[in-house]
Short mmCIF file of C-alpha atoms in Angstrom, two decimals:
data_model
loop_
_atom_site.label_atom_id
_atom_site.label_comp_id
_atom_site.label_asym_id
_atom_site.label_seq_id
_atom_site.Cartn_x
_atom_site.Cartn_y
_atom_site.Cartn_z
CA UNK A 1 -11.18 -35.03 -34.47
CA UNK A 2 -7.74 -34.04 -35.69
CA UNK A 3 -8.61 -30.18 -35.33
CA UNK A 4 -10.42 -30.47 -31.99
CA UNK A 5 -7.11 -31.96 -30.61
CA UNK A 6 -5.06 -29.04 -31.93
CA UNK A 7 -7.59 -26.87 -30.17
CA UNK A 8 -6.87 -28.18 -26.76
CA UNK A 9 -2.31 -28.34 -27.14
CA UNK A 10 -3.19 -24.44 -28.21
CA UNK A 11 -5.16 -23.89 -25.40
CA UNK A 12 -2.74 -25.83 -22.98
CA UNK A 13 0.09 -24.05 -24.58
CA UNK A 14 -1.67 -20.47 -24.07
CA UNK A 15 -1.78 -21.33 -20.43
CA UNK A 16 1.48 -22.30 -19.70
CA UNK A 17 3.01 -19.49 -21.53
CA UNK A 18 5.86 -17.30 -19.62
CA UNK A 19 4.70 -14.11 -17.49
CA UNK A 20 5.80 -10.83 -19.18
CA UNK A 21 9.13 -9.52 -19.45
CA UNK A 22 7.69 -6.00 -17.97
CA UNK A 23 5.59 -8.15 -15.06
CA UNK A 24 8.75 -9.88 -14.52
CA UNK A 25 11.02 -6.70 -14.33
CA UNK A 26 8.68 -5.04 -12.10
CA UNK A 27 8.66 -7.54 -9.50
CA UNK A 28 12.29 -7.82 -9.77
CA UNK A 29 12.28 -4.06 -8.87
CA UNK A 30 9.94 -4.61 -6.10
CA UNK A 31 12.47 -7.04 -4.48
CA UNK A 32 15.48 -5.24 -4.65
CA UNK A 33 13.64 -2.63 -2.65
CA UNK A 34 12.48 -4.37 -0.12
CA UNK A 35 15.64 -5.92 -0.02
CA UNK A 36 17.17 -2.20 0.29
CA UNK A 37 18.75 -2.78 -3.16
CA UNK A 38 18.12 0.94 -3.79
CA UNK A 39 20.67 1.83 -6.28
CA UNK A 40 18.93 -0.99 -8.77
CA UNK A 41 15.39 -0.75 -7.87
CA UNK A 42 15.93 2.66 -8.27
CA UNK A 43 17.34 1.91 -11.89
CA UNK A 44 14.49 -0.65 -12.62
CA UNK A 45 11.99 1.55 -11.77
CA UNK A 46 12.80 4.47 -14.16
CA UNK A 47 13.39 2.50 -16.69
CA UNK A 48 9.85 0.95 -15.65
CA UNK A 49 8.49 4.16 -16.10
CA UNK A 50 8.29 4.01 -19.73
CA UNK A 51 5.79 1.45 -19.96
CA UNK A 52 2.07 2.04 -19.41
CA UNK A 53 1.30 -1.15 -17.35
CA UNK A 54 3.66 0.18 -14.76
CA UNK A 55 4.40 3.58 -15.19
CA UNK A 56 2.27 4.95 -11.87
CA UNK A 57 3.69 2.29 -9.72
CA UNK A 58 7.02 2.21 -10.59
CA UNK A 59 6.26 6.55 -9.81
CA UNK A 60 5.45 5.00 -6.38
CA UNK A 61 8.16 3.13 -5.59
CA UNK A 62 10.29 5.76 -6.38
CA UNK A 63 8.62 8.14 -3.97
CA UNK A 64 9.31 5.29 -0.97
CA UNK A 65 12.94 5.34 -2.06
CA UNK A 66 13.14 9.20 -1.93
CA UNK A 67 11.52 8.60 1.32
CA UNK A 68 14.10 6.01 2.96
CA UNK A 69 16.97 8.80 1.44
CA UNK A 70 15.52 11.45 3.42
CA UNK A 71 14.56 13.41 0.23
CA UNK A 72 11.19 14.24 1.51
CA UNK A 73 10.23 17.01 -0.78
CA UNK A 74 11.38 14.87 -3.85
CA UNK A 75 9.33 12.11 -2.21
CA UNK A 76 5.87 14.57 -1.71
CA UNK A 77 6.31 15.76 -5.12
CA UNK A 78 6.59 12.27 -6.63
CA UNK A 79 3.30 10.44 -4.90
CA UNK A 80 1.13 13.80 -5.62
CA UNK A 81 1.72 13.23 -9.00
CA UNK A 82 1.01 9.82 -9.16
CA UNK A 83 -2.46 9.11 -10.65
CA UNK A 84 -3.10 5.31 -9.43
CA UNK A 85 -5.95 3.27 -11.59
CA UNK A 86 -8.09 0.36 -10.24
CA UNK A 87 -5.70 -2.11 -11.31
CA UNK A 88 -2.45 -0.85 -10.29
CA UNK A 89 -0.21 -3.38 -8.42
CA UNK A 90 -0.51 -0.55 -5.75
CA UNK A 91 -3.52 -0.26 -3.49
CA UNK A 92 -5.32 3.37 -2.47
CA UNK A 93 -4.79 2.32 1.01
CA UNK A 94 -0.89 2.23 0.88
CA UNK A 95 -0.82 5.29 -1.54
CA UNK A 96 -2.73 7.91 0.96
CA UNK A 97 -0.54 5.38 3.76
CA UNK A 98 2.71 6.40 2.52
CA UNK A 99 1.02 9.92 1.66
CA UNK A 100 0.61 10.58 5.50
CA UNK A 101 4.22 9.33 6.17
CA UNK A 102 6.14 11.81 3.90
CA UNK A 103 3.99 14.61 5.25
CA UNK A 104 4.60 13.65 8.78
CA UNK A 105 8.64 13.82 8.16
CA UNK A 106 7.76 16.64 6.74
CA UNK A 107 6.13 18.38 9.21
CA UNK A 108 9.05 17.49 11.54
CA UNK A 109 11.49 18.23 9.42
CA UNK A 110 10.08 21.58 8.63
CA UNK A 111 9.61 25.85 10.05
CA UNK A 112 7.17 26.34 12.59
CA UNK A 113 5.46 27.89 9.94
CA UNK A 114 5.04 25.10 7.37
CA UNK A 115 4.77 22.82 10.11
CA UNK A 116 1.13 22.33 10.81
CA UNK A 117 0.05 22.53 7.53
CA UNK A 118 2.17 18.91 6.44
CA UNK A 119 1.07 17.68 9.77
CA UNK A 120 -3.07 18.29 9.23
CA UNK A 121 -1.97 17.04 5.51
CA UNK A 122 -0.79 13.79 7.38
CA UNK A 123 -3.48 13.11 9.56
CA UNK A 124 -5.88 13.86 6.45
CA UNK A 125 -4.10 10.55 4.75
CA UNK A 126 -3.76 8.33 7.60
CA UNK A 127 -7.70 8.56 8.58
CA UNK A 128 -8.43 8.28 4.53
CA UNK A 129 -5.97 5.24 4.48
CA UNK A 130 -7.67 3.31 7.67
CA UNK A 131 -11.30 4.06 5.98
CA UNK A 132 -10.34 2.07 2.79
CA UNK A 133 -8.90 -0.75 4.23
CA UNK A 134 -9.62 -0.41 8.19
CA UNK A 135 -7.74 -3.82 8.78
CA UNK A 136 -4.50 -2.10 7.10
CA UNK A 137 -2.20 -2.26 10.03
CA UNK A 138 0.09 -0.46 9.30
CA UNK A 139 -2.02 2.50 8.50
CA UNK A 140 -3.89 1.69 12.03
CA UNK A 141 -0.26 2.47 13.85
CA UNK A 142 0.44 5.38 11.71
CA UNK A 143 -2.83 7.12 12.38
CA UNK A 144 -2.08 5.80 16.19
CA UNK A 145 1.21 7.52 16.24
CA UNK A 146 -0.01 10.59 14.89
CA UNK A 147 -2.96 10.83 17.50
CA UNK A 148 -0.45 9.65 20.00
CA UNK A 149 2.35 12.02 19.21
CA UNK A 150 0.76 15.26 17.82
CA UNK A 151 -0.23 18.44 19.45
CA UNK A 152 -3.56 19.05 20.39
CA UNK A 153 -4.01 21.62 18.08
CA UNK A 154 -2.72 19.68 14.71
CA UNK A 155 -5.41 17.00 16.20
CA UNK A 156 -3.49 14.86 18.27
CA UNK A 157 -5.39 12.75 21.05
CA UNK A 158 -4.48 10.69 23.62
CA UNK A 159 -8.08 9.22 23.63
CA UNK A 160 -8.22 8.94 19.96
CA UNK A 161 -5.13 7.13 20.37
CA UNK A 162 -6.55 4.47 22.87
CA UNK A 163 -9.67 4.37 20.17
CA UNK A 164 -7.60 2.83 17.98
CA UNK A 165 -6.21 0.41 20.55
CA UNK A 166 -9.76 -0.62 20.34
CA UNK A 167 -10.30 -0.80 16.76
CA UNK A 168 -6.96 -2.59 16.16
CA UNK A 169 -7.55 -5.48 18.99
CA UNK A 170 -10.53 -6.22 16.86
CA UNK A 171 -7.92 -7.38 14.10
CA UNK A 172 -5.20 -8.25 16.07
CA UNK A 173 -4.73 -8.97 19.83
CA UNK A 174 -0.66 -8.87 19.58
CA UNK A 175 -0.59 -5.77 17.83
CA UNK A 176 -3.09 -4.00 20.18
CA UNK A 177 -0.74 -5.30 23.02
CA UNK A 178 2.17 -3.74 21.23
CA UNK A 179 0.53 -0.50 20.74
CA UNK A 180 -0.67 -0.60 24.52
CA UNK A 181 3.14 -0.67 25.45
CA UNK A 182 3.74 2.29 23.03
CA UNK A 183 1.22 4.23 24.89
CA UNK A 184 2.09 3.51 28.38
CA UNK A 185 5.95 4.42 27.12
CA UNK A 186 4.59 7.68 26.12
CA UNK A 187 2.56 8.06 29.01
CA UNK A 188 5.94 7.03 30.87
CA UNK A 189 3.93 5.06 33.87
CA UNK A 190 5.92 2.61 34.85
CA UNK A 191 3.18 0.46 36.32
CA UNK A 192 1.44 0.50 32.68
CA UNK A 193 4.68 -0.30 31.23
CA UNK A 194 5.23 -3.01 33.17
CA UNK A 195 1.41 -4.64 32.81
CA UNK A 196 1.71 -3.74 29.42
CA UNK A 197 5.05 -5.63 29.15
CA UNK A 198 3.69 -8.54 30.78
CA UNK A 199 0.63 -8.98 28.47
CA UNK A 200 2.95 -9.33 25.63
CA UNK A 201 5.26 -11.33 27.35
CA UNK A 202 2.18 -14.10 27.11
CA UNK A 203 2.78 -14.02 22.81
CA UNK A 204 5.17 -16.95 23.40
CA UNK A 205 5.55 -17.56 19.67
CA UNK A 206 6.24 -13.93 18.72
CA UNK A 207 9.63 -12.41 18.36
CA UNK A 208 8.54 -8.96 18.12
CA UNK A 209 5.88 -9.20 21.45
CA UNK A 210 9.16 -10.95 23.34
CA UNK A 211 11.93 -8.47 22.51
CA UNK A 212 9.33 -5.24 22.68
CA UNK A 213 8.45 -7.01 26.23
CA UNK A 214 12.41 -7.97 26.71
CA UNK A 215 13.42 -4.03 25.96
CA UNK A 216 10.56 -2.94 28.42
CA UNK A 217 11.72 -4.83 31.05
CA UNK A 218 15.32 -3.84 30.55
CA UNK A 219 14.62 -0.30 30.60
CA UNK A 220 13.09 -0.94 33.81
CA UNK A 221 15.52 -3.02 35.51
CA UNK A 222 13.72 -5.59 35.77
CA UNK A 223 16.90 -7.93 34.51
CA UNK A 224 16.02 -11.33 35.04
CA UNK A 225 12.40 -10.82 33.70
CA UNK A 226 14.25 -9.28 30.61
CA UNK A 227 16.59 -11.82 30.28
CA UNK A 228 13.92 -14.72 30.05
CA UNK A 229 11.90 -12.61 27.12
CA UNK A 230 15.02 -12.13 25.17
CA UNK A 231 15.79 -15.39 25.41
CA UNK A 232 12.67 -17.01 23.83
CA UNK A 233 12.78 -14.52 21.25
CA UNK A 234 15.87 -16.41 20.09
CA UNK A 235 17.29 -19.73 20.24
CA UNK A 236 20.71 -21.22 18.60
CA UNK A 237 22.37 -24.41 16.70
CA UNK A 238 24.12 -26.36 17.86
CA UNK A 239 26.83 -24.72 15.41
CA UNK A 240 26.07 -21.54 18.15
CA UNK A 241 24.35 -19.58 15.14
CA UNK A 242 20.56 -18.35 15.77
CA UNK A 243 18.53 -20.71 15.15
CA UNK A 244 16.25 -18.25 12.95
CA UNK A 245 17.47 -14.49 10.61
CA UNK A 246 14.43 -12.28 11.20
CA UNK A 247 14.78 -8.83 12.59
CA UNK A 248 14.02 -9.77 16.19
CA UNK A 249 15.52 -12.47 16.51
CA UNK A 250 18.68 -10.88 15.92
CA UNK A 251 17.49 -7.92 17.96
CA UNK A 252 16.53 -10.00 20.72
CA UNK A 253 20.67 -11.33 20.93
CA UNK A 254 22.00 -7.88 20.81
CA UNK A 255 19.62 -6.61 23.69
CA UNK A 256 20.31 -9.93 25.55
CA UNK A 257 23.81 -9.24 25.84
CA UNK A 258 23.25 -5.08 26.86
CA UNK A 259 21.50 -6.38 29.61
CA UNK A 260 23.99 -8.84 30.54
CA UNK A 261 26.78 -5.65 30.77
CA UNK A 262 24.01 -4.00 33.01
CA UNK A 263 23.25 -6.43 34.64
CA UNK A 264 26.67 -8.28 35.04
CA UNK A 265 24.92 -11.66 34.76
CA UNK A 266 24.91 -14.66 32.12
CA UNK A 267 27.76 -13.72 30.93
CA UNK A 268 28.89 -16.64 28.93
CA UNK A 269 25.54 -17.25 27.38
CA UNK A 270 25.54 -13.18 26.40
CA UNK A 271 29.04 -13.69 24.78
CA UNK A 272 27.51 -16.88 22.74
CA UNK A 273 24.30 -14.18 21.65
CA UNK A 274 26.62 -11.46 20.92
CA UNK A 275 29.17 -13.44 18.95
CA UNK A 276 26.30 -14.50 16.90
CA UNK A 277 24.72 -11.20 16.08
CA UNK A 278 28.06 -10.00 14.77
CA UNK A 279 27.82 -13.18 12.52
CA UNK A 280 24.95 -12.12 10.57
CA UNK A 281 24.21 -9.13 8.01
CA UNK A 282 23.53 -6.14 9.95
CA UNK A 283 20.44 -4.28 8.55
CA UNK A 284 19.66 0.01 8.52
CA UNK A 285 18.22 0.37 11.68
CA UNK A 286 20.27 -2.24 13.87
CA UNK A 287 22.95 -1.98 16.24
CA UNK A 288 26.14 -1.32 13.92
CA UNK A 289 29.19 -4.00 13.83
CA UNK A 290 31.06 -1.24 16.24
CA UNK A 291 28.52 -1.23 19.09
CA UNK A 292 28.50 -5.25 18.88
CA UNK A 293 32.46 -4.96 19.46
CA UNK A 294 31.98 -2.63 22.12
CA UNK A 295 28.93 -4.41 23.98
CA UNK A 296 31.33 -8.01 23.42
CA UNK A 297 34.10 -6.38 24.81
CA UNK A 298 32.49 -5.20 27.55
CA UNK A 299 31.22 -9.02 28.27
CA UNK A 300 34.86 -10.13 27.92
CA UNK A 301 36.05 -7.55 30.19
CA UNK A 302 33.00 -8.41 32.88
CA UNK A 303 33.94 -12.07 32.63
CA UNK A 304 37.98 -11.31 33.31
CA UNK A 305 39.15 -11.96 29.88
CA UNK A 306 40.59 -8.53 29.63
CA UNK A 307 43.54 -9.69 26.78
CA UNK A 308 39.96 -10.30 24.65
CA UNK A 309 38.32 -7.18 25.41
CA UNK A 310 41.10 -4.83 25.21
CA UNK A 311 41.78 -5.75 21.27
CA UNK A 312 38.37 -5.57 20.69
CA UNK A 313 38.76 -1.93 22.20
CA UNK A 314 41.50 -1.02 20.44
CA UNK A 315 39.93 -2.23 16.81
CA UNK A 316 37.37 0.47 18.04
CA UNK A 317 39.99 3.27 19.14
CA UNK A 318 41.79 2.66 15.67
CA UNK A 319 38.55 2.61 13.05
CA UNK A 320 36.91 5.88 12.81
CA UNK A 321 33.62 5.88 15.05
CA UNK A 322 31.05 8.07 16.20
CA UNK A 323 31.94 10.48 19.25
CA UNK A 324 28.76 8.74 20.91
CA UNK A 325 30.82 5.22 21.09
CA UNK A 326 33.85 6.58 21.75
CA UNK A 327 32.75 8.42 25.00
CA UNK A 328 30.90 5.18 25.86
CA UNK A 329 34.29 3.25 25.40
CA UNK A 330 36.43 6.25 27.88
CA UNK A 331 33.69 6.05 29.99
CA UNK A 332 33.92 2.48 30.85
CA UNK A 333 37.79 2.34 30.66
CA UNK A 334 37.37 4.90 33.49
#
């Protein structure tokens, strides 16, 4: 009796026993990137690289950070040698995924000569990617991009492009809407753009469908249409902070208040968004800190509060910016 009750605390103990240093390291590593921590994932993943378990993954990973550095041939070099097994943390789907995105930048970073072959290369790994795992969205858009955006004669296809329209609505209904307002972008008809807007305008409780609506109808003019998407794709405090942190969200504020300066409307409520945009971390890929300065000085100046506006100018005169801004900034002091 005595034994048998030994049997089951080892048992229980075996069960509750810590995860892995190595299992633990590795998703450590995994966070820092995604949290664009790229100095230390980078580090973790090396050193990551010595162990079995994790060796091709951690390979990987370090391809996608070669990738978000812009060192594309490092990048190519790095997934072509990785040799992924059944149970790596890292699916054949995203492999040939990511595959078909370094060969794309590639091919447009590259000699008319090389070119063509990185961009067939591409192609190659998106279709591969969407037949393993066809409800992989992201390797859905890629190989929709592609289609979209390609030659004809590297195999680009405006109807192969709406095809997977088609194949992706049978996932996803939102992200078929979003790629329908790619196309009709592309196509630049502004009747299709503005249909196109309109069906994702209907996503109420989606950030991304609002603001990719919101920036649609901006680009448009069609202000007060924009002004309503933006503003459901973000709502505030009471302390006047956003009310939610995700990338659209925060988006959505920024582009609220742009289309308040061209507009010259809302005013107030656009210096509220834009005050709290500038509040929050700015991510690679967002408006930077000096646009939000420029775009809130703008509102200041708009709304006759020129004392505001003008040291928010000269903080921007003073720091060193890109010529871009500053010929916005003479331009509108004109």
């Amino acid at each position: 009796m005595k034994s048998q009750k030994y049997a089951v605390i080892f048992i229980a103990l075996q069960l509750i026993k810590p995860v892995s240093a190595s299992t633990t390291s590795f998703e450590i590593a995994v966070k820092n990137f995604e949290a664009n921590q790229l100095e230390s994932a980078s580090g973790q993943f090396t050193a990551l690289q010595s162990e079995p378990q994790w060796q091709m993954a951690s390979q990987f990973y370090l391809a996608r950070i070669a990738l978000k550095q812009q060192q594309f041939d490092s990048a190519l070099a790095l997934l072509e040698a990785t040799k992924l097994k059944d149970e790596d943390a890292v699916k054949p789907a995203q492999y040939h995924y990511w595959l078909g995105v370094t060969n794309a930048k590639l091919a447009s970073n590259s000699s008319w000569f090389k070119a063509p072959g990185y961009a067939s290369t591409a192609k190659s790994h998106f279709e591969q990617a969407v037949k393993l795992a066809p409800e992989f969205m992201l390797a859905r858009k890629g190989l929709f991009r592609y289609y979209l955006r390609a030659p004809g004669i590297s195999g680009g296809s405006i109807k192969k492009a709406k095809q997977q329209i088609d194949a992706v609505r049978a996932f996803s209904e939102l992200d078929a809407a979003l790629l329908q307002l790619e196309l009709a972008q592309h196509e630049d008809d502004k009747a299709f753009i503005l249909d196109s807007a309109e069906q994702l305008f209907e996503f109420k409780d989606s950030p991304e469908a609002l603001y990719q609506a919101g920036l649609a109808f901006q680009q448009t003019q069609n202000y007060e249409k924009a002004f309503l998407a933006f503003r459901l794709a973000y709502s505030f405090l009471p302390s006047g902070h956003l009310s939610a942190t995700s990338h659209y969200t925060q988006l959505a504020a920024y582009q609220f208040s742009k289309t308040a300066v061209l507009a010259e409307q809302h005013l107030p409520e656009a210096i509220k968004a834009m005050q709290a945009y500038l509040t929050m971390p700015i991510e690679e890929g967002m408006p930077e800190k000096s646009w939000a300065q420029f775009r809130l000085g703008q509102l200041y100046w708009l709304s006759g509060d020129k004392a505001q506006a003008k040291r928010l100018f000269d903080e921007i005169k003073h720091a060193q910016q890109e010529q871009q801004l500053v010929k916005a900034l003479k331009q509108f002091l004109k």
